Coordinates of N, CA and C in Angstrom, one line a residue:
X6 N 0.7 -0.9 -0.4 CA -0.1 -0.3 0.1 C 0.8 1.7 -0.1
X7 N 1.8 0.9 0.4 CA 2.4 2.6 1.0 C 3.2 2.7 -0.7
X8 N 3.8 1.5 -1.1 CA 4.3 2.2 -2.7 C 3.5 2.1 -3.6
X9 N 2.2 1.8 -3.4 CA 1.9 2.7 -4.0 C 0.8 3.8 -4.6
X10 N 0.9 3.9 -2.7 CA 0.7 5.7 -2.5 C 1.8 6.3 -2.8
X11 N 3.1 5.8 -2.8 CA 3.9 7.7 -3.3 C 4.0 7.0 -4.8
X12 N 4.0 5.8 -5.8 CA 3.5 6.2 -7.2 C 2.6 7.1 -7.2
X13 N 0.8 7.0 -6.5 CA 0.7 7.3 -7.0 C 0.4 9.9 -7.1
X14 N 1.3 9.8 -5.7 CA 2.1 11.0 -5.6 C 3.0 11.9 -6.5
X15 N 3.4 10.8 -7.1 CA 4.6 10.8 -7.9 C 3.9 11.5 -9.2
X16 N 2.9 11.3 -9.7 CA 1.9 11.4 -11.2 C 1.2 12.3 -10.3
X17 N 0.7 13.9 -9.3 CA -0.3 14.1 -9.1 C 0.3 14.4 -9.6
X18 N -1.3 15.8 -10.2 CA -0.8 17.2 -11.1 C -2.5 17.9 -10.0
X19 N -2.6 18.8 -10.4 CA -3.4 20.0 -10.3 C -4.6 20.6 -11.1
X20 N -5.5 18.7 -10.9 CA -7.2 19.4 -11.7 C -7.7 19.8 -10.9
X21 N -9.2 20.3 -11.3 CA -10.6 20.6 -10.7 C -10.4 19.9 -9.1
X22 N -10.3 18.9 -9.3 CA -10.9 17.7 -8.8 C -10.5 17.7 -7.4
X23 N -8.6 17.7 -7.9 CA -7.9 17.2 -6.7 C -7.9 18.6 -5.9
X24 N -7.9 20.0 -6.7 CA -8.3 21.1 -5.8 C -9.4 20.8 -4.6
X25 N -10.2 20.7 -5.2 CA -11.7 21.0 -4.9 C -11.7 19.8 -3.7
X26 N -10.5 18.7 -2.8 CA -11.0 18.2 -2.6 C -9.6 18.5 -1.6
X27 N -8.5 19.0 -1.5 CA -8.3 19.8 -1.2 C -8.9 21.2 -0.1
X28 N -9.2 21.3 -0.6 CA -10.3 23.0 -0.3 C -11.0 22.0 1.5
X29 N -12.1 20.9 0.8 CA -12.9 20.2 1.5 C -12.2 20.6 2.8
X30 N -11.9 19.5 2.5 CA -10.8 18.6 3.4 C -9.5 19.0 3.8
X31 N -9.3 20.2 4.1 CA -7.6 20.8 4.5 C -7.9 21.6 5.0
X32 N -7.7 21.6 6.3 CA -7.4 22.4 7.4 C -7.0 24.5 7.0
X33 N -6.1 24.1 6.3 CA -5.5 25.7 6.1 C -5.9 26.1 4.4
X34 N -6.8 25.2 3.4 CA -8.1 25.6 3.3 C -8.7 26.3 3.1
X35 N -9.2 27.5 2.8 CA -10.5 27.8 2.5 C -10.4 29.2 1.3
X36 N -11.1 29.3 0.9 CA -11.5 30.1 -0.7 C -10.3 31.5 -0.9
X37 N -9.6 32.2 0.2 CA -8.8 32.8 0.1 C -7.6 32.5 0.5
X38 N -7.6 30.7 0.8 CA -5.8 30.6 0.7 C -5.3 28.8 0.5
X39 N -5.7 29.0 -0.4 CA -5.3 27.3 -0.6 C -3.1 26.4 -0.3
X40 N -4.0 25.4 0.0 CA -2.0 25.4 1.0 C -1.7 23.3 0.3
X41 N -0.8 23.3 -0.7 CA -1.4 22.2 -1.2 C 0.7 21.7 -1.3
X42 N 1.2 21.9 0.4 CA 2.4 21.6 0.4 C 2.7 20.1 0.1
X43 N 4.6 20.3 -0.2 CA 4.2 18.0 0.3 C 3.1 17.9 -0.8
X44 N 3.2 17.8 -1.6 CA 2.2 17.2 -2.8 C 2.7 16.5 -4.2
X45 N 4.0 16.8 -4.2 CA 5.5 15.8 -5.7 C 4.4 17.1 -6.3
X46 N 4.5 17.9 -6.5 CA 3.0 18.4 -7.6 C 4.8 18.9 -8.2
X47 N 5.2 18.8 -10.1 CA 5.0 19.7 -10.9 C 4.8 20.3 -12.0
X48 N 3.8 21.6 -11.6 CA 3.1 22.5 -12.1 C 1.6 22.7 -11.8
X49 N 2.0 24.1 -12.0 CA 1.1 24.5 -11.3 C 0.3 24.4 -12.8
X50 N -1.4 23.7 -12.5 CA -2.5 24.5 -12.5 C -3.4 24.2 -12.7
X51 N -4.6 24.7 -13.3 CA -6.1 24.4 -13.2 C -6.2 25.7 -11.8
X52 N -5.8 27.0 -11.6 CA -6.0 27.3 -10.9 C -7.8 28.8 -10.4
X53 N -7.6 28.7 -12.3 CA -8.6 29.8 -12.1 C -10.3 28.9 -11.6
X54 N -9.6 27.7 -11.3 CA -11.4 27.7 -10.2 C -11.3 28.3 -8.8
X55 N -10.0 28.8 -8.1 CA -9.5 29.3 -7.5 C -9.7 31.5 -6.9
X56 N -10.5 32.1 -8.3 CA -9.5 33.6 -8.3 C -9.6 34.1 -7.6
X57 N -10.1 33.5 -6.4 CA -9.9 34.6 -4.8 C -9.0 34.4 -3.9
X58 N -8.2 33.6 -4.8 CA -6.7 33.3 -3.5 C -6.4 34.3 -3.0
X59 N -5.8 34.7 -1.9 CA -4.9 35.9 -1.7 C -3.7 34.9 -0.5
X60 N -2.9 33.7 -0.6 CA -2.8 33.1 -0.2 C -2.8 31.9 -1.1
X61 N -1.1 31.4 -1.3 CA -1.2 29.8 -2.2 C 0.4 29.5 -1.5
X62 N 0.2 28.5 -0.4 CA 1.2 27.8 -0.6 C 1.7 26.5 -1.5
X63 N 3.0 26.3 -2.7 CA 3.3 25.2 -3.2 C 4.6 24.6 -2.7
X64 N 5.1 24.7 -1.4 CA 6.4 24.8 -1.6 C 6.6 22.7 -1.1
X65 N 7.9 23.0 -0.2 CA 7.9 21.2 -1.5 C 7.8 20.3 -2.1
X66 N 7.6 21.2 -2.9 CA 7.5 20.0 -3.9 C 8.5 19.8 -5.1
X67 N 8.4 19.4 -6.8 CA 8.6 18.8 -7.7 C 8.8 20.8 -8.5
X68 N 8.1 21.5 -8.7 CA 8.1 22.9 -10.0 C 9.6 22.9 -9.8
X69 N 9.4 23.5 -11.3 CA 10.9 24.3 -11.9 C 10.6 25.5 -12.9
X70 N 9.4 25.6 -12.1 CA 8.7 27.3 -12.8 C 8.2 27.9 -11.7
X71 N 6.8 29.1 -12.3 CA 5.9 29.4 -11.4 C 4.8 29.7 -12.6
X72 N 5.0 28.5 -14.0 CA 3.5 29.1 -14.3 C 2.1 28.8 -14.4
X73 N 1.3 28.7 -14.2 CA 0.0 29.1 -13.8 C -0.6 29.9 -13.4
X74 N -0.3 30.4 -12.6 CA -1.0 31.5 -11.9 C -1.1 32.8 -12.2
X75 N -1.2 32.7 -13.9 CA -1.7 34.0 -14.2 C -3.7 34.5 -13.9
X76 N -4.5 32.9 -13.0 CA -5.7 33.2 -13.1 C -6.1 34.0 -11.0
X77 N -3.9 34.3 -11.0 CA -4.6 34.6 -9.3 C -4.1 36.6 -8.9
X78 N -4.8 37.2 -10.5 CA -4.5 38.3 -9.7 C -4.1 40.0 -8.6
X79 N -5.3 38.0 -7.4 CA -5.0 39.1 -6.9 C -4.4 38.6 -5.2
X80 N -3.0 37.5 -5.3 CA -3.2 36.5 -4.8 C -1.6 37.5 -4.1
X81 N -1.7 37.9 -2.7 CA -0.5 38.8 -1.5 C 0.4 37.4 -1.3
X82 N 0.2 36.4 -1.3 CA 1.3 35.3 0.1 C 1.4 34.6 -0.9
X83 N 2.1 34.5 -1.0 CA 2.5 33.2 -2.1 C 4.3 32.3 -1.3
X84 N 4.0 31.1 -1.3 CA 5.1 30.5 -0.2 C 5.3 30.0 -1.4
X85 N 6.6 29.5 -1.8 CA 7.0 28.4 -3.0 C 8.5 28.1 -2.2
X86 N 9.0 27.6 -1.2 CA 10.3 27.4 -1.1 C 10.5 25.7 -1.1
X87 N 12.3 25.7 -1.0 CA 12.2 24.4 -1.3 C 11.2 23.6 -2.7
X88 N 11.6 23.5 -3.7 CA 11.1 23.2 -5.0 C 12.4 23.2 -5.8
X89 N 12.1 23.2 -6.9 CA 14.0 23.2 -8.1 C 13.5 24.3 -8.8
X90 N 13.3 25.7 -8.2 CA 12.2 26.3 -9.3 C 13.7 27.2 -9.8
X91 N 14.0 27.2 -10.9 CA 15.0 27.6 -12.1 C 14.0 29.6 -12.2
X92 N 13.1 29.4 -12.8 CA 12.5 30.9 -14.1 C 11.1 30.9 -12.8
X93 N 11.6 32.1 -13.0 CA 10.3 33.2 -11.7 C 10.0 34.1 -12.5
X94 N 10.7 34.2 -14.2 CA 9.9 35.2 -14.9 C 8.3 35.9 -14.9
X95 N 7.5 34.8 -14.7 CA 5.9 34.6 -14.6 C 4.8 35.8 -12.7
X96 N 6.1 35.1 -12.2 CA 5.3 36.3 -10.3 C 5.3 37.4 -11.6
X97 N 5.7 38.7 -11.7 CA 5.9 39.9 -11.8 C 4.8 39.6 -12.4
X98 N 4.4 39.2 -14.0 CA 4.1 38.8 -15.4 C 2.4 39.0 -14.8
X99 N 1.8 37.8 -13.6 CA 1.0 37.6 -13.5 C 0.4 37.6 -11.6
X100 N 0.6 38.5 -10.9 CA 0.7 38.1 -9.4 C 0.8 40.3 -8.8
X101 N 0.4 41.0 -9.4 CA 0.9 42.2 -9.4 C 1.1 43.1 -8.0
X102 N 0.0 42.0 -7.0 CA -0.6 42.8 -5.9 C 0.6 42.1 -4.4
X103 N 1.4 40.7 -5.0 CA 2.1 40.1 -4.0 C 2.8 40.9 -3.5
X104 N 2.5 40.3 -1.9 CA 3.9 40.9 -0.6 C 4.7 40.9 -0.3
X105 N 3.7 39.1 -0.4 CA 5.2 38.3 0.9 C 5.7 37.4 -0.6
X106 N 6.5 36.9 -0.5 CA 7.3 36.0 -1.8 C 8.6 35.3 -1.1
X107 N 7.7 33.6 -1.5 CA 9.3 33.0 0.3 C 9.4 32.4 -1.2
X108 N 11.3 32.1 -1.4 CA 11.3 31.1 -2.0 C 12.7 30.4 -1.8
X109 N 13.0 30.9 -0.7 CA 14.0 29.4 -0.1 C 14.5 28.6 -0.7
X110 N 15.4 28.2 -0.5 CA 15.9 26.6 -0.8 C 15.4 26.3 -2.1
X111 N 16.1 27.3 -3.5 CA 15.3 26.5 -5.4 C 16.4 26.7 -5.4
X112 N 16.9 27.4 -6.8 CA 17.6 26.5 -8.8 C 17.2 28.7 -9.2
X113 N 16.8 29.3 -8.1 CA 17.0 31.0 -9.1 C 18.4 31.5 -9.2
X114 N 19.3 31.7 -10.4 CA 20.7 32.1 -10.3 C 19.9 34.0 -10.7
X115 N 18.9 35.2 -11.2 CA 18.9 36.0 -11.8 C 17.0 35.9 -11.2
X116 N 17.4 37.0 -10.8 CA 16.2 37.7 -10.7 C 15.6 38.8 -12.0
X117 N 14.2 38.5 -12.8 CA 13.8 38.9 -14.1 C 13.9 40.4 -13.7
X118 N 13.3 41.4 -15.3 CA 12.8 42.7 -15.0 C 11.4 42.9 -14.5
X119 N 10.7 42.3 -15.0 CA 9.5 41.9 -14.8 C 9.3 42.2 -13.4
X120 N 9.9 41.5 -12.1 CA 10.2 41.7 -10.6 C 9.6 43.0 -10.6
X121 N 10.1 43.7 -11.2 CA 9.3 45.4 -11.6 C 8.6 45.8 -10.7
X122 N 7.5 44.8 -11.7 CA 5.7 45.0 -11.6 C 5.3 45.1 -10.3
X123 N 5.8 44.6 -9.5 CA 5.4 43.8 -8.0 C 6.0 45.0 -7.0
X124 N 5.7 46.4 -7.4 CA 5.6 47.5 -6.6 C 4.2 46.7 -5.5
X125 N 4.2 45.4 -5.2 CA 3.6 46.3 -3.5 C 3.9 45.2 -2.6
X126 N 5.3 44.6 -3.0 CA 5.9 43.9 -2.0 C 7.0 44.6 -1.1
X127 N 7.2 43.8 0.1 CA 7.0 43.7 1.3 C 7.9 42.5 1.7
X128 N 8.2 41.5 1.9 CA 9.3 40.4 2.5 C 9.0 39.9 1.3
X129 N 10.7 39.9 0.5 CA 11.2 38.6 -0.8 C 12.4 38.0 0.8
X130 N 11.5 36.4 0.2 CA 13.2 35.5 1.1 C 13.3 34.7 -0.5
X131 N 14.6 34.8 -0.7 CA 15.5 34.0 -1.4 C 17.0 33.0 -2.0
X132 N 16.7 33.0 0.1 CA 18.3 32.4 0.7 C 18.2 31.4 0.5
X133 N 19.6 30.5 0.1 CA 19.8 29.4 -0.2 C 19.3 29.1 -2.3
X134 N 20.1 29.9 -3.0 CA 19.5 30.1 -4.6 C 21.3 30.1 -5.0
X135 N 21.0 30.7 -6.2 CA 22.3 31.0 -7.0 C 22.2 31.8 -7.5
X136 N 21.6 33.1 -6.9 CA 22.4 34.3 -7.5 C 23.7 35.0 -7.5
X137 N 23.4 35.5 -8.6 CA 25.1 36.1 -8.5 C 24.9 37.9 -8.6
X138 N 23.2 38.7 -8.9 CA 23.5 39.6 -8.8 C 22.5 40.0 -8.1
X139 N 21.6 41.5 -7.9 CA 20.9 42.2 -7.0 C 19.8 43.0 -7.8
X140 N 19.3 42.6 -8.7 CA 18.8 44.2 -9.0 C 17.4 43.1 -9.4
X141 N 16.9 44.6 -10.5 CA 15.3 44.1 -10.9 C 14.2 44.0 -9.9
X142 N 14.9 44.6 -8.8 CA 14.1 44.5 -7.5 C 13.1 45.7 -7.0
X143 N 12.3 45.6 -6.6 CA 11.3 47.0 -6.5 C 11.5 47.9 -5.4
X144 N 10.9 48.3 -5.3 CA 12.2 49.3 -3.7 C 10.7 49.4 -2.3
X145 N 10.3 48.8 -3.1 CA 8.9 48.2 -1.8 C 9.4 47.8 -1.4
X146 N 10.8 47.2 -0.9 CA 11.2 46.2 0.7 C 11.2 46.0 1.6
X147 N 10.8 45.7 2.4 CA 10.9 46.4 3.7 C 12.2 45.0 4.0
X148 N 11.7 43.9 3.7 CA 12.5 42.7 4.6 C 13.1 41.8 3.6
X149 N 14.3 42.0 3.3 CA 15.3 40.5 2.7 C 15.7 40.2 3.2
X150 N 16.3 38.5 2.2 CA 16.2 37.6 2.7 C 17.2 36.7 1.5
X151 N 18.7 37.2 1.7 CA 19.5 37.1 0.2 C 20.9 35.9 0.7
X152 N 20.4 35.7 1.9 CA 22.2 34.7 2.3 C 21.8 33.4 1.0
X153 N 23.3 33.3 1.7 CA 24.0 31.9 1.2 C 23.1 31.9 -0.7
X154 N 23.6 32.9 -0.8 CA 24.2 33.3 -2.4 C 25.9 32.7 -2.8
X155 N 25.7 33.6 -4.3 CA 26.5 34.2 -5.0 C 27.4 34.9 -4.8
X156 N 27.0 36.7 -4.3 CA 26.9 37.7 -3.9 C 28.2 38.3 -3.6
X157 N 28.6 39.2 -4.1 CA 29.5 39.9 -3.7 C 30.0 41.3 -4.1
X158 N 30.3 42.1 -3.7 CA 30.3 43.9 -2.8 C 30.0 44.4 -4.5
X159 N 30.2 43.4 -5.6 CA 30.0 44.1 -6.5 C 28.8 44.0 -7.2
X160 N 28.9 43.0 -6.8 CA 26.5 42.7 -7.1 C 26.1 43.1 -6.5
X161 N 25.6 43.8 -5.3 CA 25.2 43.8 -5.1 C 24.5 45.6 -4.9
X162 N 25.4 46.1 -5.4 CA 24.7 47.1 -5.8 C 23.6 47.9 -5.8
X163 N 22.7 47.5 -6.5 CA 21.2 47.4 -7.3 C 20.2 47.3 -5.5
X164 N 21.2 47.5 -4.1 CA 20.8 46.6 -2.6 C 20.2 49.2 -2.5
X165 N 21.4 49.6 -3.3 CA 20.7 51.5 -3.2 C 19.6 51.2 -2.9
X166 N 18.6 50.8 -3.9 CA 18.2 51.0 -4.8 C 16.3 51.4 -3.5
X167 N 16.3 50.1 -3.1 CA 15.8 49.9 -1.9 C 16.0 51.0 -0.7
X168 N 14.1 51.8 -1.0 CA 14.6 53.3 0.4 C 13.6 52.7 1.0
X169 N 13.2 52.0 1.5 CA 12.2 51.3 2.8 C 12.7 49.6 3.5
X170 N 14.3 49.1 2.6 CA 15.1 48.1 4.0 C 15.1 48.6 5.3
X171 N 14.5 47.5 6.1 CA 14.5 47.9 7.2 C 15.2 46.1 7.7
X172 N 15.4 45.0 6.9 CA 15.8 43.9 7.6 C 16.4 44.1 6.7
X173 N 17.9 43.6 6.5 CA 18.3 42.3 5.4 C 19.0 40.9 6.1
X174 N 19.1 40.2 5.7 CA 20.2 38.7 5.9 C 21.2 39.1 4.8
X175 N 21.6 39.0 4.8 CA 23.0 39.0 3.1 C 24.4 38.6 3.8
X176 N 24.1 37.3 4.6 CA 25.1 36.0 5.5 C 25.2 34.5 4.4
X177 N 26.8 34.3 4.6 CA 27.0 33.6 3.3 C 26.7 33.0 2.4
X178 N 27.5 34.7 1.5 CA 27.8 35.3 0.2 C 29.6 35.7 0.0
X179 N 29.8 36.3 -0.3 CA 31.6 36.2 -0.6 C 31.3 38.2 -1.2
X180 N 30.8 38.8 0.2 CA 31.0 39.7 0.5 C 32.4 40.0 1.3
X181 N 33.0 40.4 0.3 CA 35.2 41.4 0.7 C 35.3 41.8 2.5
X182 N 36.2 42.3 2.5 CA 36.7 42.8 3.8 C 36.2 43.7 4.6
X183 N 35.0 44.6 3.7 CA 34.4 45.8 4.2 C 33.1 45.9 3.5
X184 N 32.2 45.6 4.3 CA 30.9 46.0 3.1 C 30.8 47.2 2.3
X185 N 29.5 46.6 1.5 CA 29.8 47.4 0.2 C 29.2 48.4 0.1
X186 N 29.6 49.8 -0.2 CA 28.6 51.8 -0.2 C 27.5 51.7 0.0
X187 N 26.6 50.6 -0.9 CA 25.3 50.4 -0.7 C 24.8 50.3 0.5
X188 N 25.9 49.5 1.6 CA 25.3 50.1 2.9 C 24.6 51.4 3.8
X189 N 25.5 52.3 3.7 CA 25.6 53.0 4.0 C 24.7 54.0 4.0
X190 N 23.8 54.3 3.3 CA 22.5 55.2 3.0 C 21.2 54.8 3.5
X191 N 21.4 54.1 4.1 CA 19.6 52.4 4.7 C 19.4 53.1 5.3
X192 N 18.8 54.1 5.7 CA 18.5 55.4 6.6 C 17.2 54.7 8.1
X193 N 16.2 53.6 7.0 CA 16.0 52.9 8.0 C 16.8 51.9 8.4
X194 N 17.5 51.1 7.6 CA 17.6 49.6 8.1 C 18.0 49.7 9.7
X195 N 17.5 48.8 10.6 CA 17.7 48.8 11.5 C 18.9 47.2 12.1
X196 N 18.2 46.2 10.8 CA 18.5 45.1 11.7 C 19.4 44.3 10.0
X197 N 20.7 43.7 10.0 CA 21.9 43.3 9.5 C 22.4 42.1 10.0
X198 N 21.9 41.0 9.1 CA 23.1 39.9 9.3 C 24.2 39.8 8.0
X199 N 25.3 39.8 8.5 CA 26.6 39.8 7.3 C 27.5 37.9 8.6
X200 N 27.0 37.0 8.6 CA 27.9 36.6 9.7 C 27.5 35.0 7.8
X201 N 29.3 35.1 8.0 CA 29.6 33.8 6.9 C 30.3 34.6 5.4
X202 N 30.2 35.4 5.8 CA 31.2 36.1 4.5 C 33.2 36.6 4.8
X203 N 33.8 37.3 3.9 CA 35.2 37.5 4.8 C 35.0 39.5 4.9
X204 N 34.3 39.5 5.5 CA 34.7 41.2 6.2 C 35.7 40.9 7.4
X205 N 36.3 41.9 7.2 CA 37.5 42.1 8.0 C 37.3 43.8 9.1
X206 N 36.9 44.0 8.8 CA 36.8 45.5 9.5 C 34.6 45.7 8.9
X207 N 34.2 46.2 10.5 CA 33.2 46.6 10.4 C 33.3 48.4 10.6
X208 N 34.4 48.8 10.1 CA 34.5 50.5 10.4 C 34.0 51.9 9.4
X209 N 33.0 50.9 8.5 CA 32.7 51.7 7.0 C 31.0 51.3 6.8
X210 N 30.8 51.9 6.1 CA 29.5 52.3 5.6 C 28.2 51.1 6.1
X211 N 28.0 50.9 7.4 CA 27.4 50.5 8.4 C 26.7 52.3 8.6
X212 N 25.0 51.8 8.2 CA 24.2 52.9 8.7 C 24.1 52.9 10.5
X213 N 23.8 53.4 10.1 CA 23.2 55.0 11.8 C 22.6 53.8 12.6
X214 N 21.3 53.4 11.7 CA 20.4 53.0 12.9 C 20.1 52.3 13.2
X215 N 20.9 51.6 12.5 CA 21.6 50.1 12.9 C 21.1 49.5 14.8
X216 N 20.0 49.2 14.6 CA 20.0 48.1 16.1 C 20.1 47.2 16.3
X217 N 20.7 46.1 15.3 CA 21.1 44.3 16.0 C 21.5 44.8 14.3
X218 N 23.4 44.4 14.8 CA 24.5 43.6 13.7 C 24.5 42.8 14.2
X219 N 24.8 40.7 13.2 CA 25.1 39.5 13.5 C 25.7 39.5 11.9
X220 N 27.2 39.3 12.6 CA 28.6 38.7 11.5 C 29.7 38.2 11.8
X221 N 28.4 37.1 12.4 CA 29.6 35.5 12.9 C 30.2 34.7 11.7
X222 N 31.7 34.6 12.4 CA 32.1 33.2 10.9 C 32.5 34.6 10.0
X223 N 33.6 35.8 10.1 CA 33.4 36.3 9.0 C 36.0 36.4 9.5
X224 N 36.4 37.7 8.7 CA 37.5 37.8 9.6 C 37.8 39.1 10.3
X225 N 37.0 39.1 11.1 CA 37.3 40.4 12.2 C 38.0 40.2 13.6
X226 N 38.8 40.8 13.6 CA 39.7 41.0 14.2 C 39.8 40.9 15.8
X227 N 40.3 40.8 17.0 CA 39.8 41.0 18.2 C 39.7 42.9 18.9
X228 N 40.4 42.7 18.5 CA 40.8 44.9 18.0 C 39.4 45.6 17.3
X229 N 38.5 44.8 17.0 CA 37.2 44.9 16.2 C 37.1 46.5 16.3
X230 N 37.0 47.8 15.9 CA 36.2 48.6 15.7 C 35.1 49.2 14.8
X231 N 34.2 49.6 15.5 CA 32.7 50.5 14.9 C 31.8 51.5 14.9
X232 N 31.6 51.9 13.4 CA 31.5 53.1 13.7 C 31.1 53.3 14.6
X233 N 30.6 54.5 14.9 CA 29.5 55.3 16.3 C 28.0 54.7 15.6
X234 N 27.1 54.3 16.6 CA 26.4 53.4 16.1 C 25.2 53.1 17.0
X235 N 24.2 54.7 17.5 CA 24.1 55.2 18.5 C 23.6 54.5 19.3
X236 N 22.4 54.0 17.9 CA 20.8 53.0 18.5 C 21.0 51.4 18.8
X237 N 22.3 51.0 18.7 CA 22.9 49.5 18.3 C 22.4 48.6 20.3
X238 N 21.4 47.6 19.6 CA 21.6 47.4 21.4 C 21.8 46.0 21.1
X239 N 22.3 45.3 20.3 CA 22.3 44.2 19.7 C 23.3 44.1 19.4
X240 N 24.6 43.0 19.6 CA 26.1 43.1 18.6 C 26.7 41.5 18.6
X241 N 26.9 41.4 17.5 CA 26.5 39.2 17.8 C 28.4 39.2 16.8
X242 N 29.0 39.2 17.3 CA 30.3 38.3 16.5 C 31.2 37.3 16.8
X243 N 30.1 36.2 16.9 CA 30.8 35.2 17.6 C 32.2 34.4 16.5
X244 N 32.6 33.3 16.4 CA 34.1 32.7 15.8 C 33.9 34.2 15.0
X245 N 35.0 34.7 15.0 CA 35.6 35.0 14.5 C 37.9 35.2 14.4
X246 N 38.0 35.7 13.9 CA 40.1 35.1 14.0 C 40.4 36.3 15.5

């Protein structure tokens, strides 16, 4: 029975009947919220049967793209982490109302120009993907997680366009000896995580409004000097040299 059930999951498709059953039996699903996480889904389809959706959870599936979202023009929250997604072009074209987008643990290597259309996006996580540059991000973002990618000081210059940023996680990348200059002008930034990079100083380019700074596992020395941060209440710098 277990083997038969596994074979069935491996061929799961989003038919109208499948969506209706989820709506009827899943306690997390309503006419405005659909939870189909961990269903071994390969392609999104038949979402025109739930056009009022505001929240969609398709995490822990086998998706390689996000085609099929066109009927969900009012979607506000999309959880699509832990798939095999490479292509996210469809998001900007089809989901202009998105405010929360969770794409961590996928295979995205570039953010397409269509993302500029996501003018309501506030919370964006693309942790642990394959990004080599930060570009085409809408300036509305206030919470950004780009940890665990392949970003360098030069490739994060696009951050200077994100004037609403309050929280940034850029840990686990390839930042050099000092923070990129783009951080210095982030007047609203209160929380910054830069662990697991190659920083050997925190003297330059820290925004003055920081409340929390985390910089574990870099190359910071015991005689660390930090520029004046009058609002700083939390500093975490374990496992440096």
